[in-house]
Backbone as a printed PyTorch tensor [residue, N CA C, xyz], in Angstrom:
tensor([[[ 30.4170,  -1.5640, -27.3340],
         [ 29.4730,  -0.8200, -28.1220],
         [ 28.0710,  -1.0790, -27.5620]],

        [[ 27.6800,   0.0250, -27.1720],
         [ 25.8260,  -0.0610, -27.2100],
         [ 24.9570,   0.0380, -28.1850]],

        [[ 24.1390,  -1.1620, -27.3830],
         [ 22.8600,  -1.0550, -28.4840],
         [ 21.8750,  -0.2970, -27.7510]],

        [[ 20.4920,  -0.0990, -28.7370],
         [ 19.5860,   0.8580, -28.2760],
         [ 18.1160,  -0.2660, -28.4000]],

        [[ 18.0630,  -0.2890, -27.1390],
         [ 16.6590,  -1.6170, -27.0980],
         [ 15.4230,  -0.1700, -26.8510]],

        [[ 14.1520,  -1.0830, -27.2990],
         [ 13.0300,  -0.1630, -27.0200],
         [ 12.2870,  -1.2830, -26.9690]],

        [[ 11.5790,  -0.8010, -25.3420],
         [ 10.5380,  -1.6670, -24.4440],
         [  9.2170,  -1.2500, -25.0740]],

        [[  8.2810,  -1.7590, -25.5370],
         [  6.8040,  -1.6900, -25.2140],
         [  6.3870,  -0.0110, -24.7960]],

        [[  6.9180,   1.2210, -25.8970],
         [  6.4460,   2.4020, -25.5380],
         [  7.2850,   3.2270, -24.7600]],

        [[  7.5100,   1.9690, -23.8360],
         [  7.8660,   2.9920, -22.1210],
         [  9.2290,   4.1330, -22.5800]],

        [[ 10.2430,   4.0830, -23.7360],
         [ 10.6150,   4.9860, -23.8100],
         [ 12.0140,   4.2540, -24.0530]],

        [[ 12.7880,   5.0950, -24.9850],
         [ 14.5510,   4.4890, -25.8600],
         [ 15.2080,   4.0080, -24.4290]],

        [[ 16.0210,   2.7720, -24.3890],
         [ 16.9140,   2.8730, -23.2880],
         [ 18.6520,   2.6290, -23.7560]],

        [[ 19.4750,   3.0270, -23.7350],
         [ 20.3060,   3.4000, -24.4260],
         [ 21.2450,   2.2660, -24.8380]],

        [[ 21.2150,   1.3900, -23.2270],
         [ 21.4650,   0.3960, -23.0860],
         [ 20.9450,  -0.9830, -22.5900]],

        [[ 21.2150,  -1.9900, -22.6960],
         [ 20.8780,  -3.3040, -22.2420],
         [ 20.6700,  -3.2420, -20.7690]],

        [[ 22.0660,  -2.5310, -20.3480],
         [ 22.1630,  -1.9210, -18.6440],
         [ 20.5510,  -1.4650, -18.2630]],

        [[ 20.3440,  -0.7480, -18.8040],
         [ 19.4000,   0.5600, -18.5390],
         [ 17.8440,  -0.0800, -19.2940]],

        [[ 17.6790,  -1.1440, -19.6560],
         [ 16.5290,  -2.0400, -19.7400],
         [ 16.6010,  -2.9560, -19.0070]],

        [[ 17.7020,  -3.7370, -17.9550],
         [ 17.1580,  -4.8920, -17.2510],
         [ 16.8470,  -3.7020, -16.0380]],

        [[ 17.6110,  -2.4490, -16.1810],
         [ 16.9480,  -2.2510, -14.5940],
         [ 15.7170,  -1.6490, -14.9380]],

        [[ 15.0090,  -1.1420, -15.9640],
         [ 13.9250,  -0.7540, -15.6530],
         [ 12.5700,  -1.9490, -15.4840]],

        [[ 13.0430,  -2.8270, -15.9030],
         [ 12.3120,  -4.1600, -15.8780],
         [ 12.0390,  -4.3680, -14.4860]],

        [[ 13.8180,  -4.5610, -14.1160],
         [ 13.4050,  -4.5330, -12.6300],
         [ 12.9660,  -3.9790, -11.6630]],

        [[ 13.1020,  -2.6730, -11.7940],
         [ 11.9480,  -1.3290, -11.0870],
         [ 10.8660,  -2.0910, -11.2790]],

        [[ 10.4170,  -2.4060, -12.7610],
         [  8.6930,  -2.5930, -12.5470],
         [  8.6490,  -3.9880, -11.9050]],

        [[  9.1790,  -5.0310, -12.1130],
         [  8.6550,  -6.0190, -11.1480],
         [  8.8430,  -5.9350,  -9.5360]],

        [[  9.9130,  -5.2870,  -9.3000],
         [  9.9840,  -5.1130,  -8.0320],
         [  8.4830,  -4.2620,  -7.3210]],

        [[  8.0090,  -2.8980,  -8.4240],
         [  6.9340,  -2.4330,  -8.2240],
         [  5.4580,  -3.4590,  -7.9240]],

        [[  5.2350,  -3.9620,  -9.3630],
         [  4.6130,  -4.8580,  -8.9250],
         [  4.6230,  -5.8590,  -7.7710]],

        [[  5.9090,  -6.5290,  -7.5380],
         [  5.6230,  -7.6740,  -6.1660],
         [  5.1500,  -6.7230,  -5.0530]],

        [[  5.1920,  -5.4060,  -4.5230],
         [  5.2620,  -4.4960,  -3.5400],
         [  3.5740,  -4.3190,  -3.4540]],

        [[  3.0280,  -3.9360,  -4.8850],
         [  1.0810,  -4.1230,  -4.6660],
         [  0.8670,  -5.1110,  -4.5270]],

        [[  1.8660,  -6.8000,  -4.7080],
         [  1.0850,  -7.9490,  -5.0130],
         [  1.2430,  -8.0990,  -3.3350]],

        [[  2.2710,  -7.5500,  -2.2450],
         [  2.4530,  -7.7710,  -0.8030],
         [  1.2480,  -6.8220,  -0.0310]],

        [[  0.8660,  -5.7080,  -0.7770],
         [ -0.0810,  -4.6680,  -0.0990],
         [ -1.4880,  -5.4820,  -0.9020]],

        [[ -1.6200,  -5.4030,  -1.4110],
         [ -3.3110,  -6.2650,  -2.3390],
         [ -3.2590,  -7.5700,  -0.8700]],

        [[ -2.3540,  -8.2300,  -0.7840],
         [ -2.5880,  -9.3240,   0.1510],
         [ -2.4430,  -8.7930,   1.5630]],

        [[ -1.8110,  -8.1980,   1.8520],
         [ -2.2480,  -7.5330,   3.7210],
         [ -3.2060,  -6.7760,   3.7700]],

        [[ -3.6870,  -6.0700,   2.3740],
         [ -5.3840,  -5.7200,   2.6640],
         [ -6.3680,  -6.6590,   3.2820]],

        [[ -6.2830,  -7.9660,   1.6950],
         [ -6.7780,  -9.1560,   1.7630],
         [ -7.1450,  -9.6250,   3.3520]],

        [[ -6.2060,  -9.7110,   4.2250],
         [ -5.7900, -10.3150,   5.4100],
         [ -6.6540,  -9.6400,   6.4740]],

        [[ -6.2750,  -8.2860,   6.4650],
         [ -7.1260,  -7.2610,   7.4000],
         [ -8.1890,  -7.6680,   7.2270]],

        [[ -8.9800,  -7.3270,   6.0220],
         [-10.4070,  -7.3290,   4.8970],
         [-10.6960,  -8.9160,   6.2320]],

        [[-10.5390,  -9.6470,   6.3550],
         [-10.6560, -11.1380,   6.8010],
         [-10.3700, -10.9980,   8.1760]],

        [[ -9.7990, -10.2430,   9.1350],
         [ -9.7560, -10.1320,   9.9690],
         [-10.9070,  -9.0260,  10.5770]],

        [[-11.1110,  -8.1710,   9.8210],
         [-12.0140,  -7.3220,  10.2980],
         [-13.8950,  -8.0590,  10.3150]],

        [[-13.9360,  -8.9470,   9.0230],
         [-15.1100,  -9.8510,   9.2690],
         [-15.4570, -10.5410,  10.5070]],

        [[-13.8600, -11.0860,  10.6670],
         [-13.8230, -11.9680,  11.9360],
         [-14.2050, -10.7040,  12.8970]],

        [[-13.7500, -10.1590,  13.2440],
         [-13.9100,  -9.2870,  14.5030],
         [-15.7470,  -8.5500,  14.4850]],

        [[-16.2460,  -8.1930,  13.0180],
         [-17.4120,  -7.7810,  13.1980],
         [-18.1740,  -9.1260,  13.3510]],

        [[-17.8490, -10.0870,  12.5510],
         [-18.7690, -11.8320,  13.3710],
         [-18.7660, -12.3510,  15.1940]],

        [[-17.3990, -11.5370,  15.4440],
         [-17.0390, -11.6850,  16.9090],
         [-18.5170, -10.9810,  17.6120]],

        [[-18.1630,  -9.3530,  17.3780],
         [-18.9770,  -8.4980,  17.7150],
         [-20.6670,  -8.9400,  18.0360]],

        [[-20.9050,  -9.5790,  16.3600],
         [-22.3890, -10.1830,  16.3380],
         [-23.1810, -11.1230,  17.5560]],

        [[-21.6490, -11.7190,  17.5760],
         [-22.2360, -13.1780,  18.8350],
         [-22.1580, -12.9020,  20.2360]],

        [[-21.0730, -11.6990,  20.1230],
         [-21.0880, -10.9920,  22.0250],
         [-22.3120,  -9.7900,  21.9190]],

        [[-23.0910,  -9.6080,  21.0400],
         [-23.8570,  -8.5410,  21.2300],
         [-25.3460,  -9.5360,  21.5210]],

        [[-25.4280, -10.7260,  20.8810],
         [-26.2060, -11.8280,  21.1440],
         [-26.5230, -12.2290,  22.4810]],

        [[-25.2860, -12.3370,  23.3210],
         [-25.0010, -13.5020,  24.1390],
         [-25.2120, -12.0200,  25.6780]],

        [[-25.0760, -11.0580,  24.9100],
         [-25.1310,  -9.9060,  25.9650],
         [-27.2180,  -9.7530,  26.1450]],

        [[-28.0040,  -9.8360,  24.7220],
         [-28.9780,  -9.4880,  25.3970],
         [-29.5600, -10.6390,  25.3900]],

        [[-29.4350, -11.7920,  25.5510],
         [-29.8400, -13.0520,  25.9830],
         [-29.1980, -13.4510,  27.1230]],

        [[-28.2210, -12.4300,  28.3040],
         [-28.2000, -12.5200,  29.4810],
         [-28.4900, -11.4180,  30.3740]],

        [[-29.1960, -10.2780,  29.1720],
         [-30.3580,  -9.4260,  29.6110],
         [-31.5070,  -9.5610,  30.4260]],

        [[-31.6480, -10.8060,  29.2050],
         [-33.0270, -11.3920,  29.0680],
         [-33.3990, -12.7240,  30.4550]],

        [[-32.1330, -13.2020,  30.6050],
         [-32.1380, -13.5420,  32.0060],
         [-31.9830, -13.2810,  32.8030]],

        [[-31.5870, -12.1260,  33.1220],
         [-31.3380, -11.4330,  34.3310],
         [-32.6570, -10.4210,  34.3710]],

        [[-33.9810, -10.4170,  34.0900],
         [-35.2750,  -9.8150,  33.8820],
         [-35.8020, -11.1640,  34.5740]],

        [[-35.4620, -11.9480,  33.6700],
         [-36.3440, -13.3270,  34.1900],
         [-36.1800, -13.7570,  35.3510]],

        [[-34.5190, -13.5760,  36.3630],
         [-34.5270, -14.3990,  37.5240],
         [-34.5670, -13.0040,  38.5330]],

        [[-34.6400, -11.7750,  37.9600],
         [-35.3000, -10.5110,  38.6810],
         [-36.6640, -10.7020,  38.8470]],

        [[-37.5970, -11.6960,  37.9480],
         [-39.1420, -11.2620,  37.8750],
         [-39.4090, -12.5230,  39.4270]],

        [[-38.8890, -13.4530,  38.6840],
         [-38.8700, -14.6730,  40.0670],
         [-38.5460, -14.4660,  41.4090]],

        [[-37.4410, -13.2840,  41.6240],
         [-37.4940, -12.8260,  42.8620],
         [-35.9080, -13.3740,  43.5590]],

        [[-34.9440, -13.9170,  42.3470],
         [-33.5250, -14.4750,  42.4060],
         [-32.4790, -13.3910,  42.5900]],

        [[-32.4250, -11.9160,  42.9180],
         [-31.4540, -11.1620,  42.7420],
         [-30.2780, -11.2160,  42.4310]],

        [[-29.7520, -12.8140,  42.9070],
         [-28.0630, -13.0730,  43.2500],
         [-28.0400, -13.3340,  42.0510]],

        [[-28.9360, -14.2870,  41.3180],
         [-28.5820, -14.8600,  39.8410],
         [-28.9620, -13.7790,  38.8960]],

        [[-29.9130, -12.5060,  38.8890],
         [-29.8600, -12.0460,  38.0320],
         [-28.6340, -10.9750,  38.1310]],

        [[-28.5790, -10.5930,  39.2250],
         [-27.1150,  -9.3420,  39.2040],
         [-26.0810, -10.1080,  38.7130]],

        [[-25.9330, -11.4760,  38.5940],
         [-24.6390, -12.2210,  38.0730],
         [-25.2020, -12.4370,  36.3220]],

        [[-26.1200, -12.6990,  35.7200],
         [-26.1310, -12.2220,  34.3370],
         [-26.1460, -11.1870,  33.9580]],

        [[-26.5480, -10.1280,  34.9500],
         [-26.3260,  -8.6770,  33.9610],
         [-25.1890,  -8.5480,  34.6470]],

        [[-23.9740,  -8.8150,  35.5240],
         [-22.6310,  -8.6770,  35.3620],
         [-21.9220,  -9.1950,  33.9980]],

        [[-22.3090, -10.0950,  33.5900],
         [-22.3690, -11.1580,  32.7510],
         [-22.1310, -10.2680,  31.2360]],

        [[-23.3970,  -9.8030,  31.0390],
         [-23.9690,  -8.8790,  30.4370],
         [-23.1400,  -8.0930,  29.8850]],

        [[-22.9520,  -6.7770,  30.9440],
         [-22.2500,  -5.9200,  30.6090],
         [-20.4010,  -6.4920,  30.7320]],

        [[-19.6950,  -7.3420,  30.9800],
         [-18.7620,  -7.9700,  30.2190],
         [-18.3100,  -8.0790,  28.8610]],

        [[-19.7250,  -8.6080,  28.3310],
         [-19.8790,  -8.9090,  26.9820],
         [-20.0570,  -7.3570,  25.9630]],

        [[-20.2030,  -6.6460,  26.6580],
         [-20.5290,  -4.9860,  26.2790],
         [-19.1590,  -4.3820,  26.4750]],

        [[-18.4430,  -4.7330,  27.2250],
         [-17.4220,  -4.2790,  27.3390],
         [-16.2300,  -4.9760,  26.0950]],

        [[-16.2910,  -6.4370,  25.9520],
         [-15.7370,  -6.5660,  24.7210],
         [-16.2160,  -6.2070,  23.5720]],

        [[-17.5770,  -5.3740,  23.8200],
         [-17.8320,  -5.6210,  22.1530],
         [-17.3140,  -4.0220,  21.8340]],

        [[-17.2790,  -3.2300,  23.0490],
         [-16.4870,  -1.8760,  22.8170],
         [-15.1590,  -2.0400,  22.5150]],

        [[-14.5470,  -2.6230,  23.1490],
         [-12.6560,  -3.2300,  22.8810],
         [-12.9750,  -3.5450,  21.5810]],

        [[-13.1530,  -4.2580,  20.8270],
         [-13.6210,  -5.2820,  19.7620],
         [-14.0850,  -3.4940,  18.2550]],

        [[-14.7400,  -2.9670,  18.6900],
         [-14.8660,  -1.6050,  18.0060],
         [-14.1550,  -0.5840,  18.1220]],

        [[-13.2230,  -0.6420,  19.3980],
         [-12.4000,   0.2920,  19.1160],
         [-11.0650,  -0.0550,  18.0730]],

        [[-10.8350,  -1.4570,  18.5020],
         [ -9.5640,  -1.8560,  17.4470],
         [ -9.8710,  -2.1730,  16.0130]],

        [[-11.4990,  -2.0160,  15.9200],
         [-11.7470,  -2.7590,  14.3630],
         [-11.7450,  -0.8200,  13.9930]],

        [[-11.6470,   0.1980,  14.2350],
         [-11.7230,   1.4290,  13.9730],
         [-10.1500,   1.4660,  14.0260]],

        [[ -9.2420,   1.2600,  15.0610],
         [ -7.9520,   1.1940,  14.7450],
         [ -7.4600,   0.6880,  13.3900]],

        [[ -7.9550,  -0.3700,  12.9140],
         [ -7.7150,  -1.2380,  12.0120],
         [ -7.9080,  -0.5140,  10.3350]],

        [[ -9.2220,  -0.0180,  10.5090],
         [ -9.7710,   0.7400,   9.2240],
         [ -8.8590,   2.2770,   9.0820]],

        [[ -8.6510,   2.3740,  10.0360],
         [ -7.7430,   3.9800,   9.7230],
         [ -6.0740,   3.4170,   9.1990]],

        [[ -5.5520,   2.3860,   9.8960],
         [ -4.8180,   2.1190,   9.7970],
         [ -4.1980,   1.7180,   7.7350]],

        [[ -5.4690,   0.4890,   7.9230],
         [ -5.9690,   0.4820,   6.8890],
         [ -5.6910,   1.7820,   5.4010]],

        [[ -6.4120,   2.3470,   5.6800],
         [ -7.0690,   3.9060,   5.1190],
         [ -5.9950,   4.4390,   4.6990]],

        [[ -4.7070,   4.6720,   6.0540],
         [ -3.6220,   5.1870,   5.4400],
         [ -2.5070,   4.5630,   4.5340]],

        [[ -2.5820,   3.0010,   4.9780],
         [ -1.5330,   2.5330,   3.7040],
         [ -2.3320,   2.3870,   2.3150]],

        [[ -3.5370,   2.0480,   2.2770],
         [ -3.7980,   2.4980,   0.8940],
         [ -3.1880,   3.6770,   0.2950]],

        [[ -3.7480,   5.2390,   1.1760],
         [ -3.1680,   6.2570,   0.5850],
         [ -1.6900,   6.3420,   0.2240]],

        [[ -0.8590,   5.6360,   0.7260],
         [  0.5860,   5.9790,   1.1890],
         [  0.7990,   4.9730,  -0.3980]],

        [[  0.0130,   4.2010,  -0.5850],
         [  0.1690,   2.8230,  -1.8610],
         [  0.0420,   3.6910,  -2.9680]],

        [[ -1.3240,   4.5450,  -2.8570],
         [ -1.5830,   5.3700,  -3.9460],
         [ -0.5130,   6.6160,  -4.3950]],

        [[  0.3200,   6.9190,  -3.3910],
         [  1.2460,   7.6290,  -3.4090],
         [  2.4990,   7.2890,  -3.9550]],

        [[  2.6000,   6.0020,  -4.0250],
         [  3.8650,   5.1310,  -4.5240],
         [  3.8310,   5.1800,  -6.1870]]])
């Protein structure tokens, strides 16, 4: 014989059967945002890191600008063409470094939507 349980609103379930699984739909639901809320989290922390990356190679690029002017003004060519090699290195990661932190945000972008869709 069935009984007729009623959850918190959500609606008659006919049986005992038919209330542990909706229970379990919702926790299973829930652990699934509590796994997406935390690989946001993660990105969110990785993408800092990568724009803090960015900060210190965009630093270290015109402070070997700035020496390669200085051992150009002295009349050093060899040492300044080797900091502005230097230089543009550091320009070159900080493009790598923006293209994947743009990979990251789209990437991003779409599992939210795909979450919001769930």
């Amino acid at each position: 014989m069935d009984l007729k349980y009623h959850i918190g609103g959500d609606g008659d379930f006919r049986s005992m059967d038919q209330a542990v699984q909706k229970i379990n739909q919702v926790q299973s639901g829930q652990e699934a945002v509590a796994r997406l809320n935390e690989a946001l989290a993660q990105r969110e922390f990785n993408r800092l890191s990568t724009l803090d990356k960015i900060v210190r190679l965009k630093q270290q690029e015109q402070q070997l600008l700035e020496q390669a002017a200085q051992q150009q003004a002295q009349g050093n060519t060899g040492a300044a063409a080797n900091a502005a090699l230097e230089a543009l290195r550091r320009r070159e990661q900080v493009e790598r470094l923006l293209a994947q932190s743009q990979r990251e945000r789209e990437a991003t972008a779409r599992e939210s939507a795909q979450a919001g869709e769930r």
